[in-house]
Amino acid sequence: MDTELKQALDQLNTKIDAVYASVEKTRKYFLWTIIISVLLVVLPLLGLVLVIPSFLNLYSGLSGL
C-alpha cells in the first residue's frame, strides 16, 4: 500500500508541476497583453496632446490671414 501511495503522490506532483508551468505561461501572456493594450491607448493619447496644440496654432494662424 505504501508503494501505491508513493506512486499516487508522484503522479500528483508531476501534474502540479505541469499546472504550475501552464499558469506561469498564462500569467506572462496576460501581462504582455495588458502592457500592449496600455501602450496602444496611452501612446496615441500622448501624441494627440502634443499634436493638437501645434495644429490649433497653425490653424489659427491660417484663419487670421
PDB file of N, CA and C in Angstrom:
ATOM      1  N   MET A   1       0.823  -1.196   0.000  1.00  0.00           N
ATOM      2  CA  MET A   1       0.000   0.000   0.000  1.00  0.00           C
ATOM      3  C   MET A   1       0.867   1.260   0.000  1.00  0.00           C
ATOM      4  N   ASP A   2       2.009   1.196   0.628  1.00  0.00           N
ATOM      5  CA  ASP A   2       2.897   2.351   0.643  1.00  0.00           C
ATOM      6  C   ASP A   2       3.413   2.680  -0.748  1.00  0.00           C
ATOM      7  N   THR A   3       3.692   1.670  -1.539  1.00  0.00           N
ATOM      8  CA  THR A   3       4.189   1.925  -2.891  1.00  0.00           C
ATOM      9  C   THR A   3       3.105   2.562  -3.759  1.00  0.00           C
ATOM     10  N   GLU A   4       1.850   2.112  -3.560  1.00  0.00           N
ATOM     11  CA  GLU A   4       0.741   2.724  -4.314  1.00  0.00           C
ATOM     12  C   GLU A   4       0.569   4.180  -3.926  1.00  0.00           C
ATOM     13  N   LEU A   5       0.684   4.450  -2.634  1.00  0.00           N
ATOM     14  CA  LEU A   5       0.548   5.826  -2.154  1.00  0.00           C
ATOM     15  C   LEU A   5       1.689   6.693  -2.681  1.00  0.00           C
ATOM     16  N   LYS A   6       2.896   6.146  -2.685  1.00  0.00           N
ATOM     17  CA  LYS A   6       4.049   6.896  -3.205  1.00  0.00           C
ATOM     18  C   LYS A   6       3.879   7.164  -4.703  1.00  0.00           C
ATOM     19  N   GLN A   7       3.387   6.201  -5.462  1.00  0.00           N
ATOM     20  CA  GLN A   7       3.174   6.400  -6.890  1.00  0.00           C
ATOM     21  C   GLN A   7       2.091   7.450  -7.127  1.00  0.00           C
ATOM     22  N   ALA A   8       1.043   7.419  -6.332  1.00  0.00           N
ATOM     23  CA  ALA A   8      -0.031   8.403  -6.476  1.00  0.00           C
ATOM     24  C   ALA A   8       0.483   9.809  -6.161  1.00  0.00           C
ATOM     25  N   LEU A   9       1.305   9.921  -5.118  1.00  0.00           N
ATOM     26  CA  LEU A   9       1.871  11.228  -4.772  1.00  0.00           C
ATOM     27  C   LEU A   9       2.825  11.722  -5.861  1.00  0.00           C
ATOM     28  N   ASP A  10       3.592  10.824  -6.422  1.00  0.00           N
ATOM     29  CA  ASP A  10       4.499  11.203  -7.513  1.00  0.00           C
ATOM     30  C   ASP A  10       3.717  11.689  -8.739  1.00  0.00           C
ATOM     31  N   GLN A  11       2.625  11.022  -9.036  1.00  0.00           N
ATOM     32  CA  GLN A  11       1.788  11.455 -10.157  1.00  0.00           C
ATOM     33  C   GLN A  11       1.179  12.824  -9.875  1.00  0.00           C
ATOM     34  N   LEU A  12       0.725  13.026  -8.640  1.00  0.00           N
ATOM     35  CA  LEU A  12       0.157  14.328  -8.276  1.00  0.00           C
ATOM     36  C   LEU A  12       1.208  15.428  -8.372  1.00  0.00           C
ATOM     37  N   ASN A  13       2.413  15.157  -7.921  1.00  0.00           N
ATOM     38  CA  ASN A  13       3.484  16.150  -8.017  1.00  0.00           C
ATOM     39  C   ASN A  13       3.789  16.494  -9.467  1.00  0.00           C
ATOM     40  N   THR A  14       3.803  15.501 -10.324  1.00  0.00           N
ATOM     41  CA  THR A  14       4.043  15.737 -11.746  1.00  0.00           C
ATOM     42  C   THR A  14       2.943  16.602 -12.339  1.00  0.00           C
ATOM     43  N   LYS A  15       1.711  16.300 -12.004  1.00  0.00           N
ATOM     44  CA  LYS A  15       0.587  17.085 -12.522  1.00  0.00           C
ATOM     45  C   LYS A  15       0.600  18.507 -11.970  1.00  0.00           C
ATOM     46  N   ILE A  16       0.951  18.664 -10.708  1.00  0.00           N
ATOM     47  CA  ILE A  16       1.026  20.001 -10.113  1.00  0.00           C
ATOM     48  C   ILE A  16       2.110  20.821 -10.797  1.00  0.00           C
ATOM     49  N   ASP A  17       3.243  20.211 -11.079  1.00  0.00           N
ATOM     50  CA  ASP A  17       4.315  20.926 -11.787  1.00  0.00           C
ATOM     51  C   ASP A  17       3.868  21.351 -13.182  1.00  0.00           C
ATOM     52  N   ALA A  18       3.123  20.487 -13.864  1.00  0.00           N
ATOM     53  CA  ALA A  18       2.630  20.832 -15.196  1.00  0.00           C
ATOM     54  C   ALA A  18       1.627  21.978 -15.125  1.00  0.00           C
ATOM     55  N   VAL A  19       0.756  21.955 -14.124  1.00  0.00           N
ATOM     56  CA  VAL A  19      -0.222  23.035 -13.957  1.00  0.00           C
ATOM     57  C   VAL A  19       0.491  24.344 -13.636  1.00  0.00           C
ATOM     58  N   TYR A  20       1.511  24.292 -12.793  1.00  0.00           N
ATOM     59  CA  TYR A  20       2.267  25.496 -12.442  1.00  0.00           C
ATOM     60  C   TYR A  20       2.927  26.101 -13.679  1.00  0.00           C
ATOM     61  N   ALA A  21       3.527  25.274 -14.506  1.00  0.00           N
ATOM     62  CA  ALA A  21       4.160  25.773 -15.734  1.00  0.00           C
ATOM     63  C   ALA A  21       3.126  26.410 -16.647  1.00  0.00           C
ATOM     64  N   SER A  22       1.975  25.797 -16.759  1.00  0.00           N
ATOM     65  CA  SER A  22       0.912  26.339 -17.603  1.00  0.00           C
ATOM     66  C   SER A  22       0.404  27.670 -17.067  1.00  0.00           C
ATOM     67  N   VAL A  23       0.245  27.764 -15.759  1.00  0.00           N
ATOM     68  CA  VAL A  23      -0.222  29.012 -15.138  1.00  0.00           C
ATOM     69  C   VAL A  23       0.795  30.124 -15.345  1.00  0.00           C
ATOM     70  N   GLU A  24       2.067  29.820 -15.236  1.00  0.00           N
ATOM     71  CA  GLU A  24       3.101  30.840 -15.447  1.00  0.00           C
ATOM     72  C   GLU A  24       3.090  31.342 -16.889  1.00  0.00           C
ATOM     73  N   LYS A  25       2.914  30.453 -17.853  1.00  0.00           N
ATOM     74  CA  LYS A  25       2.824  30.877 -19.253  1.00  0.00           C
ATOM     75  C   LYS A  25       1.610  31.767 -19.471  1.00  0.00           C
ATOM     76  N   THR A  26       0.484  31.401 -18.866  1.00  0.00           N
ATOM     77  CA  THR A  26      -0.737  32.193 -19.000  1.00  0.00           C
ATOM     78  C   THR A  26      -0.562  33.561 -18.351  1.00  0.00           C
ATOM     79  N   ARG A  27       0.091  33.596 -17.188  1.00  0.00           N
ATOM     80  CA  ARG A  27       0.329  34.867 -16.493  1.00  0.00           C
ATOM     81  C   ARG A  27       1.187  35.801 -17.350  1.00  0.00           C
ATOM     82  N   LYS A  28       2.227  35.265 -17.951  1.00  0.00           N
ATOM     83  CA  LYS A  28       3.080  36.084 -18.811  1.00  0.00           C
ATOM     84  C   LYS A  28       2.318  36.574 -20.039  1.00  0.00           C
ATOM     85  N   TYR A  29       1.471  35.719 -20.590  1.00  0.00           N
ATOM     86  CA  TYR A  29       0.659  36.111 -21.742  1.00  0.00           C
ATOM     87  C   TYR A  29      -0.266  37.270 -21.377  1.00  0.00           C
ATOM     88  N   PHE A  30      -0.943  37.169 -20.244  1.00  0.00           N
ATOM     89  CA  PHE A  30      -1.837  38.248 -19.818  1.00  0.00           C
ATOM     90  C   PHE A  30      -1.064  39.521 -19.502  1.00  0.00           C
ATOM     91  N   LEU A  31       0.106  39.396 -18.902  1.00  0.00           N
ATOM     92  CA  LEU A  31       0.921  40.572 -18.591  1.00  0.00           C
ATOM     93  C   LEU A  31       1.287  41.325 -19.870  1.00  0.00           C
ATOM     94  N   TRP A  32       1.762  40.600 -20.875  1.00  0.00           N
ATOM     95  CA  TRP A  32       2.131  41.262 -22.129  1.00  0.00           C
ATOM     96  C   TRP A  32       0.910  41.811 -22.856  1.00  0.00           C
ATOM     97  N   THR A  33      -0.229  41.134 -22.730  1.00  0.00           N
ATOM     98  CA  THR A  33      -1.458  41.645 -23.347  1.00  0.00           C
ATOM     99  C   THR A  33      -1.849  42.967 -22.716  1.00  0.00           C
ATOM    100  N   ILE A  34      -1.747  43.066 -21.402  1.00  0.00           N
ATOM    101  CA  ILE A  34      -2.085  44.311 -20.711  1.00  0.00           C
ATOM    102  C   ILE A  34      -1.094  45.405 -21.085  1.00  0.00           C
ATOM    103  N   ILE A  35       0.192  45.083 -21.121  1.00  0.00           N
ATOM    104  CA  ILE A  35       1.201  46.092 -21.469  1.00  0.00           C
ATOM    105  C   ILE A  35       0.965  46.616 -22.880  1.00  0.00           C
ATOM    106  N   ILE A  36       0.721  45.743 -23.827  1.00  0.00           N
ATOM    107  CA  ILE A  36       0.496  46.164 -25.211  1.00  0.00           C
ATOM    108  C   ILE A  36      -0.794  46.970 -25.327  1.00  0.00           C
ATOM    109  N   SER A  37      -1.834  46.567 -24.612  1.00  0.00           N
ATOM    110  CA  SER A  37      -3.097  47.305 -24.653  1.00  0.00           C
ATOM    111  C   SER A  37      -2.927  48.714 -24.101  1.00  0.00           C
ATOM    112  N   VAL A  38      -2.211  48.840 -23.002  1.00  0.00           N
ATOM    113  CA  VAL A  38      -1.974  50.163 -22.420  1.00  0.00           C
ATOM    114  C   VAL A  38      -1.163  51.023 -23.380  1.00  0.00           C
ATOM    115  N   LEU A  39      -0.142  50.450 -23.996  1.00  0.00           N
ATOM    116  CA  LEU A  39       0.673  51.219 -24.940  1.00  0.00           C
ATOM    117  C   LEU A  39      -0.146  51.671 -26.143  1.00  0.00           C
ATOM    118  N   LEU A  40      -1.048  50.821 -26.604  1.00  0.00           N
ATOM    119  CA  LEU A  40      -1.865  51.184 -27.762  1.00  0.00           C
ATOM    120  C   LEU A  40      -2.876  52.269 -27.426  1.00  0.00           C
ATOM    121  N   VAL A  41      -3.180  52.470 -26.165  1.00  0.00           N
ATOM    122  CA  VAL A  41      -4.108  53.528 -25.764  1.00  0.00           C
ATOM    123  C   VAL A  41      -3.344  54.779 -25.350  1.00  0.00           C
ATOM    124  N   VAL A  42      -2.291  54.620 -24.559  1.00  0.00           N
ATOM    125  CA  VAL A  42      -1.579  55.762 -23.989  1.00  0.00           C
ATOM    126  C   VAL A  42      -0.731  56.491 -25.030  1.00  0.00           C
ATOM    127  N   LEU A  43      -0.020  55.778 -25.873  1.00  0.00           N
ATOM    128  CA  LEU A  43       0.844  56.444 -26.851  1.00  0.00           C
ATOM    129  C   LEU A  43       0.066  57.332 -27.823  1.00  0.00           C
ATOM    130  N   PRO A  44      -1.061  56.874 -28.371  1.00  0.00           N
ATOM    131  CA  PRO A  44      -1.821  57.789 -29.225  1.00  0.00           C
ATOM    132  C   PRO A  44      -2.357  59.002 -28.462  1.00  0.00           C
ATOM    133  N   LEU A  45      -2.755  58.826 -27.214  1.00  0.00           N
ATOM    134  CA  LEU A  45      -3.224  59.965 -26.422  1.00  0.00           C
ATOM    135  C   LEU A  45      -2.106  60.974 -26.190  1.00  0.00           C
ATOM    136  N   LEU A  46      -0.914  60.496 -25.900  1.00  0.00           N
ATOM    137  CA  LEU A  46       0.223  61.406 -25.741  1.00  0.00           C
ATOM    138  C   LEU A  46       0.536  62.118 -27.056  1.00  0.00           C
ATOM    139  N   GLY A  47       0.441  61.395 -28.145  1.00  0.00           N
ATOM    140  CA  GLY A  47       0.657  62.021 -29.455  1.00  0.00           C
ATOM    141  C   GLY A  47      -0.362  63.108 -29.716  1.00  0.00           C
ATOM    142  N   LEU A  48      -1.609  62.858 -29.367  1.00  0.00           N
ATOM    143  CA  LEU A  48      -2.642  63.875 -29.559  1.00  0.00           C
ATOM    144  C   LEU A  48      -2.395  65.093 -28.685  1.00  0.00           C
ATOM    145  N   VAL A  49      -1.953  64.883 -27.469  1.00  0.00           N
ATOM    146  CA  VAL A  49      -1.660  66.006 -26.578  1.00  0.00           C
ATOM    147  C   VAL A  49      -0.559  66.877 -27.163  1.00  0.00           C
ATOM    148  N   LEU A  50       0.380  66.277 -27.845  1.00  0.00           N
ATOM    149  CA  LEU A  50       1.475  67.043 -28.427  1.00  0.00           C
ATOM    150  C   LEU A  50       1.110  67.646 -29.787  1.00  0.00           C
ATOM    151  N   VAL A  51       0.271  66.993 -30.567  1.00  0.00           N
ATOM    152  CA  VAL A  51      -0.026  67.434 -31.926  1.00  0.00           C
ATOM    153  C   VAL A  51      -1.162  68.454 -31.962  1.00  0.00           C
ATOM    154  N   ILE A  52      -2.174  68.292 -31.159  1.00  0.00           N
ATOM    155  CA  ILE A  52      -3.347  69.174 -31.222  1.00  0.00           C
ATOM    156  C   ILE A  52      -2.987  70.638 -30.967  1.00  0.00           C
ATOM    157  N   PRO A  53      -2.166  70.973 -29.960  1.00  0.00           N
ATOM    158  CA  PRO A  53      -1.822  72.401 -29.787  1.00  0.00           C
ATOM    159  C   PRO A  53      -1.101  72.992 -31.000  1.00  0.00           C
ATOM    160  N   SER A  54      -0.172  72.252 -31.588  1.00  0.00           N
ATOM    161  CA  SER A  54       0.525  72.792 -32.751  1.00  0.00           C
ATOM    162  C   SER A  54      -0.435  72.922 -33.941  1.00  0.00           C
ATOM    163  N   PHE A  55      -1.350  71.974 -34.081  1.00  0.00           N
ATOM    164  CA  PHE A  55      -2.338  72.055 -35.148  1.00  0.00           C
ATOM    165  C   PHE A  55      -3.252  73.260 -34.948  1.00  0.00           C
ATOM    166  N   LEU A  56      -3.701  73.476 -33.724  1.00  0.00           N
ATOM    167  CA  LEU A  56      -4.563  74.633 -33.450  1.00  0.00           C
ATOM    168  C   LEU A  56      -3.817  75.942 -33.671  1.00  0.00           C
ATOM    169  N   ASN A  57      -2.554  75.977 -33.318  1.00  0.00           N
ATOM    170  CA  ASN A  57      -1.746  77.172 -33.544  1.00  0.00           C
ATOM    171  C   ASN A  57      -1.600  77.426 -35.038  1.00  0.00           C
ATOM    172  N   LEU A  58      -1.341  76.392 -35.797  1.00  0.00           N
ATOM    173  CA  LEU A  58      -1.221  76.538 -37.249  1.00  0.00           C
ATOM    174  C   LEU A  58      -2.555  76.950 -37.846  1.00  0.00           C
ATOM    175  N   TYR A  59      -3.630  76.337 -37.416  1.00  0.00           N
ATOM    176  CA  TYR A  59      -4.954  76.641 -37.948  1.00  0.00           C
ATOM    177  C   TYR A  59      -5.384  78.074 -37.624  1.00  0.00           C
ATOM    178  N   SER A  60      -5.114  78.509 -36.408  1.00  0.00           N
ATOM    179  CA  SER A  60      -5.480  79.889 -36.031  1.00  0.00           C
ATOM    180  C   SER A  60      -4.623  80.896 -36.811  1.00  0.00           C
ATOM    181  N   GLY A  61      -3.391  80.537 -37.111  1.00  0.00           N
ATOM    182  CA  GLY A  61      -2.530  81.407 -37.905  1.00  0.00           C
ATOM    183  C   GLY A  61      -3.028  81.507 -39.340  1.00  0.00           C
ATOM    184  N   LEU A  62      -3.550  80.439 -39.889  1.00  0.00           N
ATOM    185  CA  LEU A  62      -4.069  80.457 -41.256  1.00  0.00           C
ATOM    186  C   LEU A  62      -5.400  81.215 -41.327  1.00  0.00           C
ATOM    187  N   SER A  63      -6.223  81.092 -40.313  1.00  0.00           N
ATOM    188  CA  SER A  63      -7.524  81.767 -40.361  1.00  0.00           C
ATOM    189  C   SER A  63      -7.369  83.277 -40.143  1.00  0.00           C
ATOM    190  N   GLY A  64      -6.242  83.731 -39.593  1.00  0.00           N
ATOM    191  CA  GLY A  64      -6.012  85.140 -39.385  1.00  0.00           C
ATOM    192  C   GLY A  64      -5.580  85.879 -40.639  1.00  0.00           C
ATOM    193  N   LEU A  65      -5.370  85.155 -41.717  1.00  0.00           N
ATOM    194  CA  LEU A  65      -4.964  85.792 -42.971  1.00  0.00           C
ATOM    195  C   LEU A  65      -6.149  86.450 -43.549  1.00  0.00           C
TER     196      LEU A  65
END
